[in-house]
Amino acid sequence: PSATPISSQYLGTLKVLEDKRVQKNSTEFDNADSLRAAVFQNWLEKKTAFLLELKRIEKKKAENLRNNTEKKEAVKREEAIASFEAWKKKKGREAKKLSEKKKLEELEKKKAAEQNEEKTEAAQKAFEKWKERKAEYLREQSRKEKQSERIKKRKEEELLEEKKRDNMSAVEKWNEKKEEYMKQKKVEKILERRKQEIQQAKKEEKNKKAMEEYERWL
């Protein structure tokens, strides 16, 4: 229902009822108008009371909603503060653990550096000893290699002399075989030439006989 007053075309002199004193003293209304006015007046009062109650309820709801919102925001703030405090404590513990871890790592690095330095010194000493042993070994190897080289060179010279003697003997034998081979080839060439001369003489004789036979035939 609307909160604004409503005017009706059949209300007649209803507005006069708003003045209680005038209502009691007036004798100009007939029964129908008086009844309508009384009913409408009753309805208007109930409507006004209903609207007031509705406004009160809405105001109460708005107030409750505001209070609930403020309570929720307060709870959220408290939770946020509690979460932040818990986070700070956790970060503090983590920072402490991290600091302790860094200290431990630094101690381990220092210890590892000292151990590395000791190992380096020990390795340097071992290297120096190894160098001395290697130098001695190389000297011994060089002496053995030179001795082996001398023995090898002497053997090579002996083998070379032996090869020279063998080569001289082989050359002599080869020259003898070559001379014999040349003699044999020379004899074979003479025999081959004689054979060719005989074959040529036979061929000429044959051609001569053929010509004589041809002339007799003519």
Coordinates of C-alpha atoms in Angstrom, one line a residue:
P1 CA 0.0 0.0 0.0
S2 CA 1.2 3.5 -0.8
A3 CA 2.2 5.9 2.0
T4 CA 0.6 8.9 0.2
P5 CA -3.0 9.9 1.1
I6 CA -5.6 8.8 -1.4
S7 CA -8.7 10.9 -2.2
S8 CA -11.9 9.1 -3.3
Q9 CA -14.8 10.5 -5.3
Y10 CA -17.4 9.1 -3.0
L11 CA -15.9 10.2 0.3
G12 CA -18.0 13.3 0.4
T13 CA -17.2 15.3 3.5
L14 CA -14.9 12.6 4.9
K15 CA -12.0 15.1 5.4
V16 CA -14.1 16.8 8.0
L17 CA -13.7 13.6 10.2
E18 CA -10.1 14.5 10.7
D19 CA -11.3 17.1 13.1
K20 CA -12.8 15.1 16.1
R21 CA -14.7 18.1 17.5
V22 CA -16.3 18.9 14.2
Q23 CA -17.3 15.2 13.7
K24 CA -19.3 15.1 16.9
N25 CA -21.1 18.4 16.5
S26 CA -22.0 18.0 12.8
T27 CA -25.5 16.9 11.9
E28 CA -25.3 17.5 8.1
F29 CA -24.2 13.9 7.2
D30 CA -26.6 11.2 6.4
N31 CA -26.2 7.7 7.6
A32 CA -24.6 6.3 4.4
D33 CA -21.9 8.9 4.2
S34 CA -21.3 8.5 7.9
L35 CA -20.8 4.7 7.6
R36 CA -18.5 5.0 4.6
A37 CA -16.5 7.7 6.4
A38 CA -16.2 5.5 9.6
V39 CA -15.1 2.5 7.6
F40 CA -12.6 4.4 5.6
Q41 CA -11.3 6.1 8.7
N42 CA -10.8 2.7 10.4
W43 CA -9.0 1.4 7.2
L44 CA -6.9 4.5 7.1
E45 CA -5.8 4.1 10.7
K46 CA -5.0 0.4 10.2
K47 CA -3.1 1.3 7.0
T48 CA -1.1 4.0 8.8
A49 CA -0.3 1.6 11.7
F50 CA 0.7 -1.1 9.1
L51 CA 3.0 1.2 7.3
L52 CA 4.6 2.4 10.5
E53 CA 5.1 -1.3 11.6
L54 CA 6.5 -2.1 8.1
K55 CA 8.9 0.8 8.4
R56 CA 9.9 -0.3 11.9
I57 CA 10.5 -3.9 10.6
E58 CA 12.5 -2.7 7.6
K59 CA 14.5 -0.4 9.9
K60 CA 15.1 -3.3 12.2
K61 CA 16.2 -5.6 9.3
A62 CA 18.5 -2.9 8.1
E63 CA 19.9 -2.4 11.6
N64 CA 20.4 -6.2 12.0
L65 CA 22.0 -6.4 8.6
R66 CA 24.3 -3.6 9.4
N67 CA 25.2 -5.2 12.8
N68 CA 25.7 -8.6 11.1
T69 CA 27.9 -7.0 8.5
E70 CA 29.9 -5.2 11.1
K71 CA 30.3 -8.4 13.1
K72 CA 31.4 -10.3 10.0
E73 CA 33.9 -7.6 9.2
A74 CA 35.1 -7.6 12.8
V75 CA 35.5 -11.4 12.6
K76 CA 37.3 -11.1 9.3
R77 CA 39.6 -8.5 10.7
E78 CA 40.3 -10.6 13.8
E79 CA 41.0 -13.6 11.5
A80 CA 43.2 -11.6 9.3
I81 CA 45.1 -10.3 12.3
A82 CA 45.4 -13.8 13.7
S83 CA 46.6 -15.1 10.3
F84 CA 49.1 -12.3 10.0
E85 CA 50.4 -13.0 13.5
A86 CA 50.6 -16.7 12.8
W87 CA 52.4 -15.9 9.5
K88 CA 54.8 -13.6 11.3
K89 CA 55.6 -16.3 13.8
K90 CA 56.1 -18.9 11.1
K91 CA 58.3 -16.5 9.1
G92 CA 60.3 -15.8 12.3
R93 CA 60.8 -19.5 12.8
E94 CA 61.7 -20.0 9.1
A95 CA 64.1 -17.1 9.3
K96 CA 65.7 -18.6 12.4
K97 CA 66.0 -22.0 10.7
L98 CA 67.4 -20.3 7.6
S99 CA 70.0 -18.4 9.7
E100 CA 71.0 -21.6 11.4
K101 CA 71.2 -23.4 8.1
K102 CA 73.4 -20.7 6.6
K103 CA 75.7 -20.8 9.7
L104 CA 75.9 -24.6 9.3
E105 CA 76.7 -24.3 5.6
E106 CA 79.4 -21.7 6.3
L107 CA 81.0 -24.1 8.9
E108 CA 80.8 -26.9 6.4
K109 CA 82.3 -24.7 3.6
K110 CA 85.1 -23.7 6.0
K111 CA 85.8 -27.3 7.0
A112 CA 85.7 -28.4 3.3
A113 CA 88.1 -25.5 2.4
E114 CA 90.5 -26.6 5.2
Q115 CA 90.3 -30.2 4.0
N116 CA 90.8 -29.2 0.4
E117 CA 93.9 -27.2 1.4
E118 CA 95.3 -30.2 3.3
K119 CA 94.5 -32.4 0.3
T120 CA 96.2 -29.9 -2.0
E121 CA 99.4 -29.9 0.1
A122 CA 99.4 -33.7 0.2
A123 CA 98.8 -33.9 -3.5
Q124 CA 101.6 -31.3 -4.1
K125 CA 104.0 -33.4 -2.1
A126 CA 102.9 -36.6 -3.8
F127 CA 103.4 -34.8 -7.2
E128 CA 106.9 -33.8 -6.3
K129 CA 107.8 -37.3 -5.4
W130 CA 106.2 -38.6 -8.5
K131 CA 108.2 -36.1 -10.6
E132 CA 111.4 -37.3 -9.0
R133 CA 110.6 -40.9 -9.6
K134 CA 109.5 -40.1 -13.2
A135 CA 112.8 -38.2 -13.9
E136 CA 114.8 -41.2 -12.5
Y137 CA 112.7 -43.6 -14.6
L138 CA 113.1 -41.4 -17.8
R139 CA 116.9 -41.3 -17.2
E140 CA 117.0 -45.1 -16.8
Q141 CA 114.8 -45.5 -19.9
S142 CA 117.0 -43.1 -21.9
R143 CA 120.1 -45.1 -20.9
K144 CA 118.4 -48.4 -21.8
E145 CA 117.1 -47.0 -25.1
K146 CA 120.6 -45.7 -26.0
Q147 CA 122.1 -49.1 -25.2
S148 CA 119.3 -50.8 -27.2
E149 CA 119.9 -48.4 -30.0
R150 CA 123.6 -49.2 -30.1
I151 CA 122.9 -52.9 -30.1
K152 CA 120.3 -52.5 -32.8
K153 CA 122.6 -50.4 -34.9
R154 CA 125.4 -52.9 -34.6
K155 CA 123.1 -55.8 -35.6
E156 CA 121.8 -53.7 -38.5
E157 CA 125.4 -53.1 -39.7
E158 CA 126.1 -56.8 -39.4
L159 CA 122.9 -57.7 -41.3
L160 CA 123.8 -55.1 -43.9
E161 CA 127.3 -56.6 -44.4
E162 CA 125.8 -60.1 -44.6
K163 CA 123.3 -58.8 -47.2
K164 CA 126.1 -57.2 -49.2
R165 CA 128.0 -60.5 -49.2
D166 CA 124.8 -62.4 -50.2
N167 CA 124.1 -59.8 -52.9
M168 CA 127.6 -60.0 -54.3
S169 CA 127.3 -63.8 -54.4
A170 CA 123.8 -63.5 -55.9
V171 CA 125.0 -61.0 -58.5
E172 CA 127.8 -63.3 -59.5
K173 CA 125.5 -66.2 -59.8
W174 CA 123.0 -64.1 -61.7
N175 CA 125.7 -62.9 -64.1
E176 CA 126.6 -66.5 -64.8
K177 CA 123.0 -67.5 -65.4
K178 CA 122.5 -64.4 -67.6
E179 CA 125.6 -65.2 -69.7
E180 CA 124.4 -68.8 -70.1
Y181 CA 120.9 -67.6 -70.9
M182 CA 122.2 -65.1 -73.5
K183 CA 124.2 -67.9 -75.2
Q184 CA 121.1 -70.1 -75.2
K185 CA 119.0 -67.3 -76.7
K186 CA 121.7 -66.6 -79.3
V187 CA 121.7 -70.3 -80.4
E188 CA 117.9 -70.2 -80.5
K189 CA 117.9 -67.1 -82.7
I190 CA 120.4 -68.8 -85.1
L191 CA 118.3 -71.9 -85.2
E192 CA 115.1 -69.8 -85.7
R193 CA 116.7 -67.8 -88.5
R194 CA 117.9 -71.0 -90.2
K195 CA 114.4 -72.5 -89.9
Q196 CA 112.9 -69.4 -91.4
E197 CA 115.5 -69.5 -94.3
I198 CA 114.6 -73.2 -95.0
Q199 CA 110.8 -72.4 -94.9
Q200 CA 111.4 -69.5 -97.3
A201 CA 113.5 -71.7 -99.7
K202 CA 110.7 -74.3 -99.6
K203 CA 108.1 -71.6 -100.3
E204 CA 110.1 -70.2 -103.2
E205 CA 110.6 -73.7 -104.6
K206 CA 106.9 -74.4 -104.3
N207 CA 106.1 -71.1 -106.1
K208 CA 108.6 -72.0 -108.8
K209 CA 107.0 -75.4 -109.4
A210 CA 103.6 -73.8 -109.5
M211 CA 104.7 -71.3 -112.1
E212 CA 106.2 -74.1 -114.2
E213 CA 102.9 -76.1 -114.0
Y214 CA 100.9 -73.0 -114.9
E215 CA 103.2 -72.4 -118.0
R216 CA 102.8 -75.9 -119.1
W217 CA 99.1 -75.7 -118.8
L218 CA 99.0 -72.6 -120.9

